Short mmCIF file of C-alpha atoms in Angstrom, two decimals:
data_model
loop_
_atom_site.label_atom_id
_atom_site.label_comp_id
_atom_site.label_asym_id
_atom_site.label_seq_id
_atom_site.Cartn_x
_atom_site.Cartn_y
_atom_site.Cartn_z
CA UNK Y 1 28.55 -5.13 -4.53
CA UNK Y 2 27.13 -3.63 -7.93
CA UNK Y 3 24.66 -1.46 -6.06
CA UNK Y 4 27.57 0.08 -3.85
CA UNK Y 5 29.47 0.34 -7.11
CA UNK Y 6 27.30 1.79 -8.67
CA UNK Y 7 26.38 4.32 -5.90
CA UNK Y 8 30.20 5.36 -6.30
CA UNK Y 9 30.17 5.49 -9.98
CA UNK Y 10 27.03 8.18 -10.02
CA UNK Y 11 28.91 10.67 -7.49
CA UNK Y 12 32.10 10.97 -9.18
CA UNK Y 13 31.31 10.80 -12.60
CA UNK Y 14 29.09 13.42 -14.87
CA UNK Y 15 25.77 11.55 -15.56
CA UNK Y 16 23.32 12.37 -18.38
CA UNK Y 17 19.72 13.23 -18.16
CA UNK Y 18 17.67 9.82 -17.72
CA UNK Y 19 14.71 11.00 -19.96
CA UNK Y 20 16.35 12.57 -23.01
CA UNK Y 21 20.48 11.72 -22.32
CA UNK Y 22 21.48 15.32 -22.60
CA UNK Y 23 24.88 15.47 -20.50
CA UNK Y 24 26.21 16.26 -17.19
CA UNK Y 25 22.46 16.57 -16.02
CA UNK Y 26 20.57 13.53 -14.02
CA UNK Y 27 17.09 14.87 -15.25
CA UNK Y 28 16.94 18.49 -17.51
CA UNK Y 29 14.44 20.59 -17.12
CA UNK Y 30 11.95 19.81 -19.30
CA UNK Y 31 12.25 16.50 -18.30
CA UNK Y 32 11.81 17.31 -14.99
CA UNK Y 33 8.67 18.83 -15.99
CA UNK Y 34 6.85 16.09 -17.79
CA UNK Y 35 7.86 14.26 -14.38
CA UNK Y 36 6.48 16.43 -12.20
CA UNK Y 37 4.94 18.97 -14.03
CA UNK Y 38 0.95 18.27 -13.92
CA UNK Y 39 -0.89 17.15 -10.77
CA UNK Y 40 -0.73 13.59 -10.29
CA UNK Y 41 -4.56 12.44 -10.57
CA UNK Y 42 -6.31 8.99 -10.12
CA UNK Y 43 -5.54 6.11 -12.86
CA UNK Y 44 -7.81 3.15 -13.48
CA UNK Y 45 -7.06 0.35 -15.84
CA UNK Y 46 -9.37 -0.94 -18.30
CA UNK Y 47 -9.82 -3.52 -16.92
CA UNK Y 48 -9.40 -3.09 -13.74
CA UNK Y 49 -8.65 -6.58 -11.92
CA UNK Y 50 -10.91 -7.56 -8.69
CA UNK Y 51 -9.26 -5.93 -5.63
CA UNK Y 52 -7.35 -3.16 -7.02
CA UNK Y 53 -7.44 0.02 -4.35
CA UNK Y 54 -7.49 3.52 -5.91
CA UNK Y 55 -4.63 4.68 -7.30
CA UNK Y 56 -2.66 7.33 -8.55
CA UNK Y 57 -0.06 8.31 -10.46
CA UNK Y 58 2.17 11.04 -10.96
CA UNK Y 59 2.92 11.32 -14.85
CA UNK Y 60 2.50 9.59 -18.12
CA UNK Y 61 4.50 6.67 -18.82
CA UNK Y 62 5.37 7.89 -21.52
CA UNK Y 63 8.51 10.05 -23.55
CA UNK Y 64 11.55 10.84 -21.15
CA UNK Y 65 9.49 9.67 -18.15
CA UNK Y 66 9.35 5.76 -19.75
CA UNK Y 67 13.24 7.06 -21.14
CA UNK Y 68 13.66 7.94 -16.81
CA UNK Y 69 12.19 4.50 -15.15
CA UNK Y 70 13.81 2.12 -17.64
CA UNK Y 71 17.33 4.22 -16.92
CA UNK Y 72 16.52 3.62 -12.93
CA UNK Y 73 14.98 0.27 -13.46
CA UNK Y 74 17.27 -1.60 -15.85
CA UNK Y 75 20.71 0.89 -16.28
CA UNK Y 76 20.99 1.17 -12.60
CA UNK Y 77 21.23 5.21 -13.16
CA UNK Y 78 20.60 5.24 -9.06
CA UNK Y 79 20.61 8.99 -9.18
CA UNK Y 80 17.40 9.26 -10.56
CA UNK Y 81 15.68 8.12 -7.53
CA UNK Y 82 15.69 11.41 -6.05
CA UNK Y 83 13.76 13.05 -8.64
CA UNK Y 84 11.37 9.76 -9.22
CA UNK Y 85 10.88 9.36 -5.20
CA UNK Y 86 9.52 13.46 -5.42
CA UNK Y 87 7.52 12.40 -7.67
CA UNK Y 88 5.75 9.26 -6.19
CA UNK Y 89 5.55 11.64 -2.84
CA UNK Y 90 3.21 13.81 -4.73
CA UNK Y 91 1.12 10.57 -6.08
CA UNK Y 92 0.84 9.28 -1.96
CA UNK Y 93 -0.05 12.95 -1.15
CA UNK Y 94 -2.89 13.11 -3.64
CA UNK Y 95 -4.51 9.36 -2.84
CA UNK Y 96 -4.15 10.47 0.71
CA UNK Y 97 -6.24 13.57 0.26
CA UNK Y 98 -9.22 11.60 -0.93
CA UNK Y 99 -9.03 8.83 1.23
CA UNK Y 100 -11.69 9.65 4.32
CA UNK Y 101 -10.04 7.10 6.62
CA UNK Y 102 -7.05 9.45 6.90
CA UNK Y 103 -8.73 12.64 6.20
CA UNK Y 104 -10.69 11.88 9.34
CA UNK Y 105 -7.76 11.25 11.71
CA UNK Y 106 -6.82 14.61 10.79
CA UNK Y 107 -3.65 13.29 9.05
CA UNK Y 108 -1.87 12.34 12.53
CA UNK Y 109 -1.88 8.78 11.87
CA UNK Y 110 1.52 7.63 10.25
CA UNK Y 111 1.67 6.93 6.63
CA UNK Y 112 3.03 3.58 5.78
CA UNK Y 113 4.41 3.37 2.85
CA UNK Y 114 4.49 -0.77 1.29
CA UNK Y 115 6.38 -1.59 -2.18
CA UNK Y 116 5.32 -3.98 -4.29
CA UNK Y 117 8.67 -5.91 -4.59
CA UNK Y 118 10.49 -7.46 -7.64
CA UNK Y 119 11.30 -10.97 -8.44
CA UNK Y 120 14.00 -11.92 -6.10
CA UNK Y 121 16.05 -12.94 -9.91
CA UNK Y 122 15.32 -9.32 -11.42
CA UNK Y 123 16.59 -8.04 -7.89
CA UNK Y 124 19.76 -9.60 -8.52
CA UNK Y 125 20.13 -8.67 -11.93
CA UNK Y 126 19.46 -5.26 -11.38
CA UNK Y 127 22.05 -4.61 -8.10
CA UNK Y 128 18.74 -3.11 -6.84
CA UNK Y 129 15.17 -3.19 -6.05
CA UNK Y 130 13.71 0.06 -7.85
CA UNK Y 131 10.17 0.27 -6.22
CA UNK Y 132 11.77 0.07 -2.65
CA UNK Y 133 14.67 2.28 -3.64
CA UNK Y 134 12.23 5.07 -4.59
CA UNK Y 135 9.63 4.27 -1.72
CA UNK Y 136 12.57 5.09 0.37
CA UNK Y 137 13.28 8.95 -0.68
CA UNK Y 138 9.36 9.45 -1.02
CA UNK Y 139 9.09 8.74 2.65
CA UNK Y 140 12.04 10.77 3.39
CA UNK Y 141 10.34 13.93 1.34
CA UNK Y 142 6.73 12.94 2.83
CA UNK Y 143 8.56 13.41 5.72
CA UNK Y 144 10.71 16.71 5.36
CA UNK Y 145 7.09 18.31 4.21
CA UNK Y 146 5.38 17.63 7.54
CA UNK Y 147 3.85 14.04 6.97
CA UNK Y 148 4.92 11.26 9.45
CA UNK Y 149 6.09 8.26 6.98
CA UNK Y 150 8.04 5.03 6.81
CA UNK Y 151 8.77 2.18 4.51
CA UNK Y 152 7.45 -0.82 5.72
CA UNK Y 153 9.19 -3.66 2.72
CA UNK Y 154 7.10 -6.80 4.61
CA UNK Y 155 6.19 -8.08 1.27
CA UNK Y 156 7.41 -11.94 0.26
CA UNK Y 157 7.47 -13.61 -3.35
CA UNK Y 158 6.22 -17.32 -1.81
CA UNK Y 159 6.56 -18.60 -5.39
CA UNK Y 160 8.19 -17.77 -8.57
CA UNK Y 161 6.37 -15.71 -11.71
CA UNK Y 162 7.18 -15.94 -14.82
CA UNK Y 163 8.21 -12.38 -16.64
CA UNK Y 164 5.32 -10.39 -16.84
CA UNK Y 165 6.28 -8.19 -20.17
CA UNK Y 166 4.63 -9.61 -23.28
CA UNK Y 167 1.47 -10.99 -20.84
CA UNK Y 168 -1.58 -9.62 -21.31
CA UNK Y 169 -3.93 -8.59 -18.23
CA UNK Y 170 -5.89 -11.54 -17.93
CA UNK Y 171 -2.85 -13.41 -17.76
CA UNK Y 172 -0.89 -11.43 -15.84
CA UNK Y 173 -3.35 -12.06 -12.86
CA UNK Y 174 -2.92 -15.79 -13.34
CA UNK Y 175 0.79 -15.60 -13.37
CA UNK Y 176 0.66 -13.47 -10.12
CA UNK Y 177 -2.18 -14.87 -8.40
CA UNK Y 178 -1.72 -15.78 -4.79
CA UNK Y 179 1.69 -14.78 -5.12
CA UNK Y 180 2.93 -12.49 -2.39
CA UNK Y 181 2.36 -12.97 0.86
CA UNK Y 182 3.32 -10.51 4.24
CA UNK Y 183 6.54 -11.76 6.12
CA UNK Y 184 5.85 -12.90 9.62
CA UNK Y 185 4.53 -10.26 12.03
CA UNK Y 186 4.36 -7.86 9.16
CA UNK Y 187 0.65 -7.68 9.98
CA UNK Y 188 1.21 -5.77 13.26
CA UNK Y 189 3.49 -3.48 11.46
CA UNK Y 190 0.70 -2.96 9.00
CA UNK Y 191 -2.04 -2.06 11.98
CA UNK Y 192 0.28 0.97 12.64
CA UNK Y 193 -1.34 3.66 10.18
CA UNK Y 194 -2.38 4.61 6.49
CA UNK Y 195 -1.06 1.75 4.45
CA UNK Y 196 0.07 3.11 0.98
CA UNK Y 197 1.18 0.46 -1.74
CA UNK Y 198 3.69 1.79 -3.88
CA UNK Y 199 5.17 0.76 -7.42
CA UNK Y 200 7.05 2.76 -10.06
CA UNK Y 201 4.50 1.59 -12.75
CA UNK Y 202 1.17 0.61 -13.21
CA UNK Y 203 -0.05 -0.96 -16.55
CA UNK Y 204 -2.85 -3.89 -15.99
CA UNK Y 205 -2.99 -3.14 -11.91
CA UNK Y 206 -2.01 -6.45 -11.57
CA UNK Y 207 0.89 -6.25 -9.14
CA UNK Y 208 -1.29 -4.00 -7.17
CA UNK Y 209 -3.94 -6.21 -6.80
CA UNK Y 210 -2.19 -8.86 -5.45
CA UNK Y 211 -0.12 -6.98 -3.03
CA UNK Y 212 -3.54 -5.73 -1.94
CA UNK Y 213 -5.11 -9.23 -1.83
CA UNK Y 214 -2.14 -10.12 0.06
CA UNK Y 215 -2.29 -6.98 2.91
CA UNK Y 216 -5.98 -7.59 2.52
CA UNK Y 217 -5.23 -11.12 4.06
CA UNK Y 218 -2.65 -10.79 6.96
CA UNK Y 219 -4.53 -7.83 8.39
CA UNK Y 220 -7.84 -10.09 8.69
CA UNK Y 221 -6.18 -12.74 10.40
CA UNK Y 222 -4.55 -10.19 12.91
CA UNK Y 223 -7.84 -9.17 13.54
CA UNK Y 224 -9.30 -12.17 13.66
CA UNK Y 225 -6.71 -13.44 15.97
CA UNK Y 226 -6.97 -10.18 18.38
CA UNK Y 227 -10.98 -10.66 18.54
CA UNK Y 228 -10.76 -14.26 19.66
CA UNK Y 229 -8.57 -12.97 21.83
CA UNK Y 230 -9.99 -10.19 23.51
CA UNK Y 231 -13.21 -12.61 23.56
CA UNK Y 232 -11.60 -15.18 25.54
CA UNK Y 233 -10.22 -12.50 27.70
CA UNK Y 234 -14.37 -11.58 27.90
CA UNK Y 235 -15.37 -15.19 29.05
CA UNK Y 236 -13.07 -15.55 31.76
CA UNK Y 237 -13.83 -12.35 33.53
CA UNK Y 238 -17.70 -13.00 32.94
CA UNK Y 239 -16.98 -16.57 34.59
CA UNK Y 240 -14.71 -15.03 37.44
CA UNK Y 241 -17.80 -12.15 38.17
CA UNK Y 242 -20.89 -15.10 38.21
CA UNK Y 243 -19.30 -17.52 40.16
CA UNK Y 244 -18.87 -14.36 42.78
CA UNK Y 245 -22.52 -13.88 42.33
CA UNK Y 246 -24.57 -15.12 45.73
CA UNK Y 247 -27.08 -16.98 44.57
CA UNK Y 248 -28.27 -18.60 41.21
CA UNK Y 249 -31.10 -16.23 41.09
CA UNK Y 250 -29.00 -13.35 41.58
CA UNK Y 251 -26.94 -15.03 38.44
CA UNK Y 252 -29.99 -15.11 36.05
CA UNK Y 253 -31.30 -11.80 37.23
CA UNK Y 254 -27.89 -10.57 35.98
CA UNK Y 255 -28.38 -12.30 32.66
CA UNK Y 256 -31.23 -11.38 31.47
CA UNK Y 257 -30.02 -7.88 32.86
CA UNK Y 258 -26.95 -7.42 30.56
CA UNK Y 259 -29.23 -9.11 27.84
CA UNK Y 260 -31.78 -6.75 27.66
CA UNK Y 261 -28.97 -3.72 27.69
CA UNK Y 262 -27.13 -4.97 24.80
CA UNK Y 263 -30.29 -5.20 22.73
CA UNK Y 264 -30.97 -1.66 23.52
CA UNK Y 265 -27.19 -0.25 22.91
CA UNK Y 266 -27.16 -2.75 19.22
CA UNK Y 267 -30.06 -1.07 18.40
CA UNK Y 268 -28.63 1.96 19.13
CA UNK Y 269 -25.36 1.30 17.37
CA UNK Y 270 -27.47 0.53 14.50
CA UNK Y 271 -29.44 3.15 13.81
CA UNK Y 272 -25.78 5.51 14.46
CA UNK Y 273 -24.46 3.53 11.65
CA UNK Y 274 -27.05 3.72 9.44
CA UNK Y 275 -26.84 7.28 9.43
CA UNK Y 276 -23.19 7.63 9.16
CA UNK Y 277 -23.45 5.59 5.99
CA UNK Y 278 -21.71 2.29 7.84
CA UNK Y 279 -18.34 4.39 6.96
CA UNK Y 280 -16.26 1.86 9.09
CA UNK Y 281 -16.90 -0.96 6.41
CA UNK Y 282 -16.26 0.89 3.14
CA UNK Y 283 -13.59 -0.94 1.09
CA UNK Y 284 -10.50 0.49 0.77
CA UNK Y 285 -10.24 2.59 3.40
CA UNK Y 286 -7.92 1.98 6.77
CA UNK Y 287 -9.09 3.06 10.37
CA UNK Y 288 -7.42 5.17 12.56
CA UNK Y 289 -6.66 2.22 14.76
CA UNK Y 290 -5.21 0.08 11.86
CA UNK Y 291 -4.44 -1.49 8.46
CA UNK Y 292 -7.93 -3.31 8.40
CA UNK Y 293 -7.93 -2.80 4.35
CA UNK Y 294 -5.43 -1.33 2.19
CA UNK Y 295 -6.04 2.67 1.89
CA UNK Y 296 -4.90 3.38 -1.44
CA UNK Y 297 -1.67 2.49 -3.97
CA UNK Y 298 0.30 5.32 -5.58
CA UNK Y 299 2.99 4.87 -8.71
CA UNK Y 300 5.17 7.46 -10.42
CA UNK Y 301 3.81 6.68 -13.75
CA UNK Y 302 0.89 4.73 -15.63
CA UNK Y 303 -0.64 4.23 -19.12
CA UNK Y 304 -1.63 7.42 -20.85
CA UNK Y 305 -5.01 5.70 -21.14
CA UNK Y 306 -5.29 4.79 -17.58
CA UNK Y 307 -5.99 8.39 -16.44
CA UNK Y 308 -9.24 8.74 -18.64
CA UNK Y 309 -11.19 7.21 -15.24
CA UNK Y 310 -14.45 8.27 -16.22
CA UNK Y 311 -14.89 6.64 -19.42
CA UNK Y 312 -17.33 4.18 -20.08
#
């Protein structure tokens, strides 16, 4: 009821700018700007926990745009998801353009769009759950500029965290280690296109990690199940086409046949491989036909420091 409240409350009565409170305004100008004034670029942070895809974020967390998330986050000023959501769009668009897995598919496969979700008790504290809130009007302006999206929220909490502010990296990944998990048949949802993990912030890369770790896993035991599968499926028509065979000789004539054949086309496949640079198996990046690893994670804003990537 607070979240349809205040969904009321912010379109009949004046708001004030969520980065700098001047009135009748949800975000000024110049707030606007430092928002989505610069090209978002790629953020890495130091350090950078095991696991963590690329990302990239769209401004400084810093100034009005801290002043903006906060008013989002913890005021429930809902209004500003519009202009935070634009700005997260631009973050997906830019980890998109240098991920090859989608830059090969010629941008046709859909873009799915995964938030990394709040504690279930900060959810209902807030009335809300920010990161899906603005995962849901970047997909809508992914969308409206030409780029098939969705939101796919099949993240779980299995266990509860303790509050992350005042934690420092190393134990932020303990507190959130093995901690989110994909809801049941969320992993053929994920097989569907691009996967995207999305936040509002980035500061240790911790979240993002683990939402990773946790994609990471459902996907592989999709897979896994589909290939035993599809090799059962194998067996039985092998059985069904030697038992039709007319003689045993026949049967080990076709053996050593097939054998031979699938030496020569794994040799084959090998040395194509080898020259492509094995691209197929290069972390972080997602396949045409599916999830297989998380693509990339995008956020609206991250650590000033975080976007010096080349430092050593």
């Amino acid at each position: 009821m607070r979240g349809w409240w205040q969904d009321l409350t912010d379109l009949v009565l004046p708001a004030e700018c969520g980065g700098c409170g001047r009135p009748r305004t949800v975000l000024c100008p110049e707030c606007r700007a430092a928002l989505n004034g610069a090209a978002p670029s790629r953020v890495r942070p130091v350090p950078e926990p095991p696991g963590l895809p690329v990302v990239h974020a769209a401004a400084r967390y810093a100034d009005e745009v801290r002043a903006a998330l906060l008013a989002h986050k913890e005021r429930g000023a809902l209004a500003l998801a519009a202009p935070l959501g634009t700005a997260l769009a631009g973050a997906v668009r830019a980890g998109l353009r240098e991920a090859p897995g989608h830059a090969a598919a010629g941008g046709e496969v859909p873009v799915l769009l995964v938030p990394v979700p709040s504690a279930r008790g900060a959810v209902r504290a807030r009335g809300h759950d920010p990161a899906r809130r603005i995962a849901l009007v970047a997909a809508g302006e992914l969308r409206r500029t030409g780029t098939a999206a969705r939101v796919l929220a099949v993240l779980r909490q299995r266990r509860a965290v303790a509050d992350q502010s005042g934690l420092n990296s190393r134990q932020r990944l303990d507190n959130l280690a093995g901690a989110l998990a994909v809801a049941p048949g969320g992993d053929r949802l994920l097989r569907g296109g691009s996967v995207v993990l999305v936040d509002d912030l980035m500061t240790t890369g911790a979240s993002l990690a683990e939402a990773a770790r946790a994609v990471r896993t459902a996907t592989a035991a999709a897979e896994e199940e589909t290939g035993a599968y599809e090799r059962r499926a194998q067996e039985a028509v092998a059985y069904r086409h030697f038992s039709e065979l007319d003689s045993y000789a026949e049967a080990t004539t076709a053996v050593y046949t097939a054998a031979a054949r699938e030496g020569t086309e794994e040799r084959m496949a090998g040395s194509a491989e080898e020259g492509t640079g094995r691209m197929h198996s290069v972390p972080g990046m997602a396949g045409a036909g599916g999830a297989g690893d998380v693509m990339c994670a995008a956020v609206v804003a991250a650590p000033p420091d975080s976007f010096e990537i080349n430092r050593n």
